[in-house]
Short mmCIF file of C-alpha atoms in Angstrom, two decimals:
data_model
loop_
_atom_site.label_atom_id
_atom_site.label_comp_id
_atom_site.label_asym_id
_atom_site.label_seq_id
_atom_site.Cartn_x
_atom_site.Cartn_y
_atom_site.Cartn_z
CA UNK H 165 114.15 10.33 62.16
CA UNK H 166 116.92 9.14 59.83
CA UNK H 167 120.41 9.38 61.35
CA UNK H 168 121.93 12.48 59.75
CA UNK H 169 125.24 12.48 61.61
CA UNK H 170 127.29 11.87 58.45
CA UNK H 171 125.28 14.47 56.51
CA UNK H 172 128.08 16.99 56.71
CA UNK H 173 130.72 18.71 54.67
CA UNK H 174 134.15 17.07 54.74
CA UNK H 175 135.80 20.23 55.96
CA UNK H 176 133.79 20.14 59.18
CA UNK H 177 135.60 16.92 60.07
CA UNK H 178 139.02 18.17 59.00
CA UNK H 179 138.55 21.32 61.09
CA UNK H 180 137.42 19.25 64.08
CA UNK H 181 140.52 17.09 63.76
CA UNK H 182 142.60 20.26 63.49
CA UNK H 183 141.00 21.83 66.58
CA UNK H 184 141.78 18.68 68.54
CA UNK H 185 145.41 18.60 67.37
CA UNK H 186 145.84 22.29 68.27
CA UNK H 187 144.50 22.03 71.80
CA UNK H 188 141.19 23.76 71.08
CA UNK H 189 138.89 20.87 71.97
CA UNK H 190 137.74 22.49 75.21
CA UNK H 191 137.48 26.04 73.85
CA UNK H 192 133.90 27.25 73.51
CA UNK H 193 132.70 28.98 70.37
CA UNK H 194 129.57 30.96 69.54
CA UNK H 195 128.04 30.73 66.07
CA UNK H 196 125.04 32.53 64.54
CA UNK H 197 122.89 31.14 61.77
CA UNK H 198 121.28 33.89 59.67
CA UNK H 199 120.50 34.84 56.07
CA UNK H 200 121.32 37.98 54.14
CA UNK H 201 118.49 38.47 51.61
CA UNK H 202 114.77 37.71 51.82
CA UNK H 203 113.64 35.16 49.19
CA UNK H 204 112.20 36.68 46.01
CA UNK H 205 113.36 40.10 47.28
CA UNK H 206 110.31 39.98 49.52
CA UNK H 207 109.75 41.80 52.77
CA UNK H 208 110.08 38.93 55.24
CA UNK H 209 111.00 35.27 55.74
CA UNK H 210 109.22 32.51 57.69
CA UNK H 211 111.62 30.34 59.67
CA UNK H 212 110.90 26.63 59.36
CA UNK H 213 112.71 23.44 60.35
CA UNK H 214 113.32 23.86 64.10
CA UNK H 215 111.59 20.54 64.90
CA UNK H 216 113.98 18.73 62.58
CA UNK H 217 116.97 20.51 64.14
CA UNK H 218 115.85 19.07 67.49
CA UNK H 219 115.71 15.57 65.99
CA UNK H 220 119.12 16.01 64.37
CA UNK H 221 120.92 17.21 67.49
CA UNK H 222 119.30 14.62 69.76
CA UNK H 223 120.39 11.79 67.45
CA UNK H 224 123.99 12.90 66.86
CA UNK H 225 126.40 9.97 67.20
CA UNK H 226 128.98 8.14 65.12
CA UNK H 227 128.42 4.42 64.48
CA UNK H 228 131.29 1.99 64.15
CA UNK H 229 130.65 1.91 60.39
CA UNK H 230 130.99 5.70 60.25
CA UNK H 231 134.29 5.66 62.12
CA UNK H 232 135.62 2.77 60.00
CA UNK H 233 134.78 4.75 56.85
CA UNK H 234 136.56 7.85 58.15
CA UNK H 235 139.56 5.76 59.20
CA UNK H 236 139.87 4.35 55.69
CA UNK H 237 140.17 7.88 54.30
CA UNK H 238 143.63 7.88 55.90
CA UNK H 239 143.54 11.53 56.93
CA UNK H 240 142.27 11.60 60.53
CA UNK H 241 144.30 10.95 63.66
CA UNK H 242 143.57 7.99 65.92
CA UNK H 243 142.96 10.48 68.74
CA UNK H 244 140.20 12.10 66.69
CA UNK H 245 138.62 8.79 65.67
CA UNK H 246 138.58 7.74 69.34
CA UNK H 247 136.95 11.06 70.22
CA UNK H 248 134.15 10.41 67.72
CA UNK H 249 133.22 7.15 69.46
CA UNK H 250 131.60 9.10 72.32
CA UNK H 251 130.71 12.25 70.39
CA UNK H 252 127.48 14.00 71.30
CA UNK H 253 126.27 17.57 71.51
CA UNK H 254 126.67 18.97 75.04
CA UNK H 255 126.34 22.72 74.48
CA UNK H 256 123.51 25.24 74.26
CA UNK H 257 121.35 26.28 71.33
CA UNK H 258 119.00 29.24 71.34
CA UNK H 259 116.53 29.58 68.47
CA UNK H 260 113.43 31.44 67.40
CA UNK H 261 110.10 29.63 67.57
CA UNK H 262 109.40 27.71 64.39
CA UNK H 263 107.09 29.75 62.17
CA UNK H 264 108.51 33.08 63.34
CA UNK H 265 108.93 35.87 60.80
CA UNK H 266 112.51 37.16 60.57
CA UNK H 267 114.50 39.59 58.48
CA UNK H 268 118.03 39.69 57.00
CA UNK H 269 121.02 39.38 59.35
CA UNK H 270 118.93 38.39 62.37
CA UNK H 271 120.12 35.24 64.18
CA UNK H 272 117.79 32.30 63.55
CA UNK H 273 119.85 30.00 65.76
CA UNK H 274 122.67 30.76 68.18
CA UNK H 275 125.01 27.91 69.14
CA UNK H 276 127.43 28.01 72.07
CA UNK H 277 129.43 24.83 72.59
CA UNK H 278 132.88 23.32 72.62
CA UNK H 279 134.68 24.00 69.37
CA UNK H 280 134.28 20.58 67.77
CA UNK H 281 130.58 20.35 68.59
CA UNK H 282 129.73 23.90 67.59
CA UNK H 283 131.59 23.53 64.30
CA UNK H 284 130.16 20.15 63.36
CA UNK H 285 126.44 20.98 63.49
CA UNK H 286 126.71 23.72 60.86
CA UNK H 287 126.07 21.83 57.63
CA UNK H 288 123.06 19.72 58.57
CA UNK H 289 121.32 22.57 60.40
CA UNK H 290 121.77 24.87 57.41
CA UNK H 291 120.46 22.16 55.08
CA UNK H 292 117.37 21.71 57.24
CA UNK H 293 116.58 25.37 57.89
CA UNK H 294 117.47 26.79 54.48
CA UNK H 295 115.15 24.54 52.48
CA UNK H 296 112.12 24.50 54.74
CA UNK H 297 112.33 28.25 55.33
CA UNK H 298 112.51 28.89 51.60
CA UNK H 299 109.38 26.82 50.90
CA UNK H 300 107.39 28.20 53.83
CA UNK H 301 108.10 31.72 52.61
CA UNK H 302 107.21 30.87 49.01
CA UNK H 303 103.94 29.30 50.15
CA UNK H 304 103.15 32.40 52.19
CA UNK H 305 103.67 34.60 49.15
CA UNK H 306 101.32 32.44 47.08
CA UNK H 307 98.69 32.45 49.83
CA UNK H 308 98.99 36.24 50.04
CA UNK H 309 98.29 36.50 46.31
CA UNK H 310 95.26 34.22 46.66
CA UNK H 311 93.84 36.52 49.36
CA UNK H 312 91.01 34.66 51.13
CA UNK H 313 91.02 31.67 48.78
CA UNK H 314 92.29 28.25 49.83
CA UNK H 315 95.67 27.09 48.50
CA UNK H 316 96.58 23.40 48.29
CA UNK H 317 100.12 22.03 48.00
CA UNK H 318 100.39 19.62 45.04
CA UNK H 319 104.15 19.43 44.50
CA UNK H 320 105.33 15.93 45.48
CA UNK H 321 105.88 14.58 41.97
CA UNK H 322 107.95 17.63 41.00
CA UNK H 323 109.92 17.95 44.24
CA UNK H 324 113.67 17.56 44.07
CA UNK H 325 113.68 14.23 45.87
CA UNK H 326 111.54 12.51 48.52
CA UNK H 327 112.81 14.59 51.45
CA UNK H 328 112.09 17.81 49.56
CA UNK H 329 108.58 16.59 48.85
CA UNK H 330 107.97 15.53 52.43
CA UNK H 331 109.45 18.47 54.31
CA UNK H 332 108.38 20.89 51.59
CA UNK H 333 104.77 19.88 52.21
CA UNK H 334 105.24 20.55 55.92
CA UNK H 335 106.76 23.96 55.20
CA UNK H 336 103.99 24.84 52.74
CA UNK H 337 101.37 24.10 55.39
CA UNK H 338 103.18 26.38 57.85
CA UNK H 339 103.32 29.05 55.13
CA UNK H 340 99.54 29.01 54.84
CA UNK H 341 98.32 26.12 52.68
CA UNK H 342 95.12 24.36 53.76
CA UNK H 343 96.15 20.87 52.68
CA UNK H 344 98.58 18.72 50.72
CA UNK H 345 98.42 15.93 48.18
CA UNK H 346 101.32 14.23 50.01
CA UNK H 347 99.89 11.30 51.96
CA UNK H 348 103.07 10.62 53.95
CA UNK H 349 103.20 14.26 55.04
CA UNK H 350 99.53 14.06 55.97
CA UNK H 351 100.15 11.02 58.13
CA UNK H 352 103.38 12.20 59.76
CA UNK H 353 102.39 15.82 60.38
CA UNK H 354 98.65 15.35 60.96
CA UNK H 355 97.62 17.79 58.23
CA UNK H 356 94.72 17.52 55.73
CA UNK H 357 95.32 15.53 52.54
CA UNK H 358 93.50 16.53 49.37
CA UNK H 359 93.14 15.49 45.75
CA UNK H 360 90.71 14.52 43.01
CA UNK H 361 91.44 12.26 40.05
CA UNK H 362 93.79 12.33 37.05
CA UNK H 363 93.10 12.60 33.35
CA UNK H 364 93.98 8.90 33.14
CA UNK H 365 90.85 8.09 35.15
CA UNK H 366 88.71 9.73 32.49
CA UNK H 367 90.69 8.19 29.65
CA UNK H 368 90.34 4.70 31.12
CA UNK H 369 86.56 4.72 30.54
CA UNK H 370 84.74 4.55 27.20
CA UNK H 371 83.25 8.01 27.70
CA UNK H 372 83.87 11.01 29.91
CA UNK H 373 80.34 10.71 31.29
CA UNK H 374 80.99 7.09 32.28
CA UNK H 375 84.15 8.19 34.08
CA UNK H 376 82.40 10.97 35.99
CA UNK H 377 79.53 8.68 36.99
CA UNK H 378 81.91 5.99 38.18
CA UNK H 379 83.87 8.44 40.30
CA UNK H 380 80.72 9.96 41.79
CA UNK H 381 79.43 6.49 42.64
CA UNK H 382 82.57 5.71 44.65
CA UNK H 383 82.76 9.15 46.31
CA UNK H 384 79.20 10.56 46.32
CA UNK H 385 79.90 13.09 49.09
CA UNK H 386 83.42 14.00 47.95
CA UNK H 387 82.93 14.44 44.22
CA UNK H 388 85.32 16.82 42.47
CA UNK H 389 85.55 16.27 38.72
CA UNK H 390 88.42 17.16 36.37
CA UNK H 391 86.90 18.88 33.33
CA UNK H 392 89.67 19.34 30.76
CA UNK H 393 90.56 15.84 29.53
CA UNK H 394 88.83 16.39 26.18
CA UNK H 395 86.99 19.73 25.96
CA UNK H 396 86.25 21.77 29.07
CA UNK H 397 83.22 23.68 27.80
CA UNK H 398 81.72 21.37 25.17
CA UNK H 399 81.89 18.17 27.19
CA UNK H 400 83.61 18.51 30.57
CA UNK H 401 81.29 20.92 32.34
CA UNK H 402 78.17 19.57 30.61
CA UNK H 403 78.90 15.99 31.68
CA UNK H 404 79.74 17.19 35.18
CA UNK H 405 76.37 18.95 35.42
CA UNK H 406 74.59 15.74 34.41
CA UNK H 407 76.38 13.82 37.16
CA UNK H 408 75.84 16.59 39.71
CA UNK H 409 72.10 16.50 39.05
CA UNK H 410 72.10 12.74 39.52
CA UNK H 411 73.98 13.17 42.82
CA UNK H 412 71.46 15.73 44.07
CA UNK H 413 68.56 13.47 43.13
CA UNK H 414 70.21 10.72 45.20
CA UNK H 415 70.55 13.05 48.20
CA UNK H 416 74.20 14.04 47.80
CA UNK H 417 75.94 17.36 47.12
CA UNK H 418 78.96 17.59 44.78
CA UNK H 419 81.95 19.51 46.04
CA UNK H 420 83.61 20.92 42.96
CA UNK H 421 85.30 20.83 39.57
CA UNK H 422 88.92 21.26 38.60
CA UNK H 423 90.62 22.93 35.65
CA UNK H 424 94.19 21.97 34.83
CA UNK H 425 94.91 23.63 31.48
CA UNK H 426 93.86 26.32 29.05
CA UNK H 427 92.88 29.93 29.64
CA UNK H 428 92.02 29.69 33.32
CA UNK H 429 90.54 33.18 33.49
CA UNK H 430 88.13 32.59 30.59
CA UNK H 431 87.33 28.97 31.37
CA UNK H 432 86.69 29.58 35.08
CA UNK H 433 84.18 32.33 34.26
CA UNK H 434 82.39 30.17 31.72
CA UNK H 435 82.30 27.17 34.04
CA UNK H 436 81.03 29.36 36.89
CA UNK H 437 78.31 30.69 34.63
CA UNK H 438 77.11 27.21 33.67
CA UNK H 439 77.21 25.93 37.26
CA UNK H 440 75.19 28.92 38.49
CA UNK H 441 72.68 28.54 35.66
CA UNK H 442 72.03 24.96 36.74
CA UNK H 443 71.72 25.81 40.44
CA UNK H 444 75.16 24.70 41.51
CA UNK H 445 76.34 28.02 42.87
CA UNK H 446 77.78 26.20 45.90
CA UNK H 447 80.13 24.05 43.79
CA UNK H 448 83.74 25.23 44.07
CA UNK H 449 86.13 25.70 41.16
CA UNK H 450 89.69 24.50 41.71
CA UNK H 451 92.52 25.26 39.29
CA UNK H 452 96.06 23.99 38.87
CA UNK H 453 98.71 24.24 36.11
CA UNK H 454 102.12 25.74 37.00
CA UNK H 455 100.75 28.43 39.28
CA UNK H 456 102.78 30.80 41.44
CA UNK H 457 102.12 34.07 43.26
CA UNK H 458 102.40 36.06 40.03
CA UNK H 459 99.93 34.01 37.98
CA UNK H 460 97.57 33.82 40.95
CA UNK H 461 97.70 37.60 41.40
CA UNK H 462 97.14 38.11 37.66
CA UNK H 463 94.12 35.81 37.58
CA UNK H 464 92.68 37.49 40.68
CA UNK H 465 93.07 40.91 39.07
CA UNK H 466 91.19 39.66 36.00
CA UNK H 467 88.27 38.53 38.12
CA UNK H 468 88.76 34.82 37.45
CA UNK H 469 86.03 32.72 39.07
CA UNK H 470 88.41 30.55 41.08
CA UNK H 471 87.82 29.37 44.65
CA UNK H 472 90.73 27.02 45.32
CA UNK H 473 94.29 27.00 43.99
CA UNK H 474 96.31 23.82 43.60
CA UNK H 475 99.98 24.79 43.44
CA UNK H 476 102.76 22.31 42.76
CA UNK H 477 106.07 22.75 40.96
CA UNK H 478 106.65 26.43 41.55
CA UNK H 479 105.91 26.19 45.26
CA UNK H 480 107.71 22.98 46.20
CA UNK H 481 110.86 24.01 44.28
CA UNK H 482 110.64 27.75 44.93
CA UNK H 483 110.95 27.87 41.16
CA UNK H 484 112.28 31.41 40.71
CA UNK H 485 114.46 31.60 43.85
CA UNK H 486 116.67 28.56 44.13
CA UNK H 487 118.04 28.85 47.68
CA UNK H 488 117.72 30.86 50.87
CA UNK H 489 121.46 31.28 51.30
CA UNK H 490 121.53 31.03 55.07
CA UNK H 491 124.99 31.06 56.64
CA UNK H 492 126.62 30.04 59.93
CA UNK H 493 129.28 32.41 61.19
CA UNK H 494 131.54 32.51 64.23
CA UNK H 495 130.59 35.51 66.37
CA UNK H 496 132.54 34.89 69.59
CA UNK H 497 134.86 32.56 71.47
CA UNK H 498 134.85 31.96 75.21
CA UNK H 499 138.12 31.99 77.14
CA UNK H 500 138.29 31.77 80.92
CA UNK H 501 134.60 32.61 81.07
CA UNK H 502 135.01 35.78 79.00
CA UNK H 503 133.15 36.17 75.71
CA UNK H 504 135.52 37.55 73.08
CA UNK H 505 133.61 38.87 70.03
CA UNK H 506 134.68 37.75 66.58
CA UNK H 507 133.72 39.13 63.17
CA UNK H 508 134.33 38.22 59.56
CA UNK H 509 135.54 41.27 57.62
CA UNK H 510 135.12 41.39 53.87
CA UNK H 511 135.50 43.81 50.99
CA UNK H 512 131.86 42.92 50.30
CA UNK H 513 129.95 44.77 53.06
CA UNK H 514 127.02 42.33 52.97
CA UNK H 515 129.36 39.58 54.20
CA UNK H 516 130.44 41.39 57.36
CA UNK H 517 128.59 39.74 60.23
CA UNK H 518 127.58 41.15 63.59
CA UNK H 519 129.94 40.13 66.43
CA UNK H 520 129.21 38.96 69.95
CA UNK H 521 126.72 36.89 71.93
CA UNK H 522 123.42 38.34 70.73
CA UNK H 523 119.63 38.21 70.84
CA UNK H 524 116.80 39.89 68.94
CA UNK H 525 114.19 42.17 70.45
CA UNK H 526 110.91 42.71 68.63
CA UNK H 527 109.29 46.00 69.51
CA UNK H 528 105.48 46.06 69.56
CA UNK H 529 103.05 48.91 69.95
CA UNK H 530 101.16 48.33 73.21
CA UNK H 531 97.92 49.68 71.77
CA UNK H 532 97.53 47.61 68.61
CA UNK H 533 100.22 44.94 69.23
CA UNK H 534 101.70 45.51 65.77
CA UNK H 535 105.42 44.98 65.24
CA UNK H 536 107.24 48.28 64.86
CA UNK H 537 110.92 47.30 64.51
CA UNK H 538 113.55 44.76 65.59
CA UNK H 539 116.67 45.50 67.58
CA UNK H 540 119.66 43.16 67.62
CA UNK H 541 121.30 43.43 71.03
CA UNK H 542 124.06 41.83 73.06
CA UNK H 543 122.51 39.17 75.31
CA UNK H 544 123.35 40.95 78.56
CA UNK H 545 121.56 44.15 77.52
CA UNK H 546 118.24 45.03 79.14
CA UNK H 547 115.69 47.51 77.79
CA UNK H 548 113.56 49.52 80.23
CA UNK H 549 110.05 49.44 78.76
CA UNK H 550 108.93 52.26 81.05
CA UNK H 551 111.24 54.75 79.33
CA UNK H 552 111.28 56.02 75.72
CA UNK H 553 113.47 53.99 73.37
CA UNK H 554 115.33 55.46 70.40
CA UNK H 555 116.92 53.26 67.76
CA UNK H 556 118.96 54.23 64.71
CA UNK H 557 119.84 52.75 61.34
CA UNK H 558 123.26 51.03 61.61
CA UNK H 559 124.37 52.38 58.21
CA UNK H 560 122.53 55.70 57.92
CA UNK H 561 122.87 56.62 61.55
CA UNK H 562 120.98 59.90 61.27
CA UNK H 563 117.82 57.92 60.60
CA UNK H 564 116.27 57.46 64.04
CA UNK H 565 113.00 56.21 65.45
CA UNK H 566 111.67 56.70 68.97
CA UNK H 567 109.08 54.57 70.77
CA UNK H 568 106.87 55.13 73.76
CA UNK H 569 104.14 52.88 75.11
CA UNK H 570 105.84 49.85 73.65
CA UNK H 571 106.51 46.26 74.71
CA UNK H 572 109.34 43.96 73.68
CA UNK H 573 109.83 40.24 73.10
CA UNK H 574 113.12 38.34 72.99
CA UNK H 575 112.98 36.09 69.95
CA UNK H 576 115.89 33.74 70.72
CA UNK H 577 114.90 31.36 73.52
CA UNK H 578 116.53 28.14 74.80
CA UNK H 579 116.33 25.04 72.62
CA UNK H 580 119.17 22.99 74.14
CA UNK H 581 120.91 23.56 77.47
CA UNK H 582 123.89 21.35 78.39
CA UNK H 583 123.03 19.14 75.43
CA UNK H 584 119.45 18.51 76.61
CA UNK H 585 116.44 19.69 74.62
CA UNK H 586 114.39 22.07 76.77
CA UNK H 587 111.65 22.91 74.29
CA UNK H 588 108.90 20.59 73.12
CA UNK H 589 108.45 20.06 69.42
CA UNK H 590 105.26 21.69 68.19
CA UNK H 591 102.64 20.24 65.92
CA UNK H 592 102.47 21.64 62.41
CA UNK H 593 98.99 23.07 62.97
CA UNK H 594 100.28 24.96 66.03
CA UNK H 595 103.32 26.25 64.14
CA UNK H 596 101.00 27.39 61.35
CA UNK H 597 98.82 29.23 63.88
CA UNK H 598 101.92 30.96 65.25
CA UNK H 599 102.89 32.02 61.72
CA UNK H 600 99.42 33.42 61.07
CA UNK H 601 99.67 35.42 64.28
CA UNK H 602 103.12 36.66 63.25
CA UNK H 603 101.83 37.82 59.86
CA UNK H 604 98.85 39.52 61.47
CA UNK H 605 101.24 41.59 63.62
CA UNK H 606 103.13 42.81 60.54
CA UNK H 607 101.74 45.76 58.58
CA UNK H 608 100.70 44.90 55.04
CA UNK H 609 103.34 47.16 53.47
CA UNK H 610 105.99 44.71 54.75
CA UNK H 611 104.06 41.63 53.60
CA UNK H 612 103.13 42.57 50.05
CA UNK H 613 104.82 40.57 47.30
CA UNK H 614 105.88 43.47 45.09
CA UNK H 615 107.99 46.38 46.31
CA UNK H 616 107.52 45.81 50.04
CA UNK H 617 108.72 48.40 52.49
CA UNK H 618 111.89 47.43 54.35
CA UNK H 619 111.18 46.50 57.95
CA UNK H 620 113.47 48.25 60.46
CA UNK H 621 116.20 46.02 61.89
CA UNK H 622 118.70 48.06 63.86
CA UNK H 623 121.62 47.35 66.17
CA UNK H 624 121.71 48.47 69.79
CA UNK H 625 124.15 51.29 70.39
CA UNK H 626 126.38 48.94 72.38
CA UNK H 627 126.51 46.35 69.58
CA UNK H 628 126.97 49.05 66.93
CA UNK H 629 129.96 50.48 68.83
CA UNK H 630 131.45 47.01 69.30
CA UNK H 631 131.18 46.26 65.59
CA UNK H 632 132.71 49.57 64.54
CA UNK H 633 135.52 49.28 67.08
CA UNK H 634 136.50 45.91 65.64
CA UNK H 635 136.41 47.33 62.11
CA UNK H 636 138.52 50.34 63.07
CA UNK H 637 141.08 48.23 64.92
CA UNK H 638 141.41 45.92 61.93
CA UNK H 639 142.17 48.87 59.67
#
C-alpha cells in the first residue's frame, strides 16, 4: 500500500491547525460519508473501496519529509507541526460491508474521533470510495444488460491513470465481471485474467492464415482468434474455420473468436451461422468496441449472436457519469460525553444532511428474504421485530408503509475501534459474492437500468423529529 497520508486537500491541514489553536484538539466529532444521487440516475449503488480505506487508515503517519515540506509553506504553527510527528488515527469508524448496495443519503462510513483526526481522513477516503463505487456500479449496470452472458473488463489502456486502471478492475469484478485484462489486478486481487491477441499479431505475419496458425500452435487449448483485421466474413471467419479444423484433427478444441469492429449485430449472426455450419457450435463469440450498458442492451434486443462482452473505455471511466459525488459531512459533536447533533442547512434542499449519530436498518421479508425498505435511525434506537413496524416518507409524510413478519439488519458495523482495525479485509471474490447476494435480495424493478423504481429510504420518527426541530429552531 502506497503511503497516502499527504493525499489530502490543503484546507484539511489548515482546519486542523485552526482546531488546535482554538482548543478543539480533544473535542470529538462525528462525520458521515454518503452520496446524494445514484450514478446514471440508476436505482442503486454498489459500495466499493472499504479494503483500501483500511489500508489508508492503518498507514496514516507524517514522515520527516512531510513535516519539513509543510514547515516550508510558512503557514502552520510549530505546535501543529510537533503534533503531526506522532499523528495517528485513534477513533472509531463504522462502515457497511464492501459490496453492499446502498441508496442516496445513507451513511457509507461513520467516523467518530478527535476533531483533527476525524477532519483529516475526509479527502482520501472520499477519493477511494467515490471512484471504486462508481466503477462497481457501472460494471453492474453493464452486466445487467448482458443478462446471463459473461462480461470481461478490458479498460486498462483507457483508464485515467494507473491507479484508476488497477482499482477500477477490482471494482468491475465486484460489480459482476468474470475477468480482467489487467495482469497486475489479477495478481494482486486473485481474479481471472483474460485476453486474446491484437490486430498487430495478424499484421505481423505474411497472411492472416499464417497468423492464426501460429497463435493456435502456441495456445492449442486456449485459441481465440480476432477476425476483423482485414475482412471479417471473406477472410477472418474462413481462415479461423480452417485453423479450428486443424486443431480438432490434432485433438484440441478452440475456444472462440472475437469481433472488434463493424456491425456487431450482423457480423455476429453471420459468424455464428458459419461456425454452426462447420460443426463449431461450441465456439464462443466475443465482441468488444466501445460497449456500454446501452449498446449491450440494444444488441441483445436485436438477437445478436454474442456470448461474451469485452468492455473497456466506457466501464473503466464510467464514460457518461463522471463522478459519484460522495460527500463527508459533520453530523454531531461530542461534549462531556453528550452527542450534540449538527446539520448543514442550505437553500438547496438536497444539500441538507441528516443530523446525529446514525445507523441504517435494512428491512427484509422473513418469507422470501427480499429487501423491502431501509430506515435511517439514531444509533441508540432499537426496533422490536415481534411488533408491526410502520415507516413514512420523510418528505411526503402521508405516504406510509407497514411491515409484519419482517427481520432487520444493521448495515453500519465496526471497522476501527480505538484506532485498531476490527474487521478483516475480504478477498475480491468474496466481496463479489456478497454483492451478488445483495442484488438477488433486491427486486428487479429497483435494479433495472432504465426508469427504475425508487427504493424506500425513510427516517425513523425520532430522527425525523430531530431534523425538523433543528430546521425550525434555525428559522
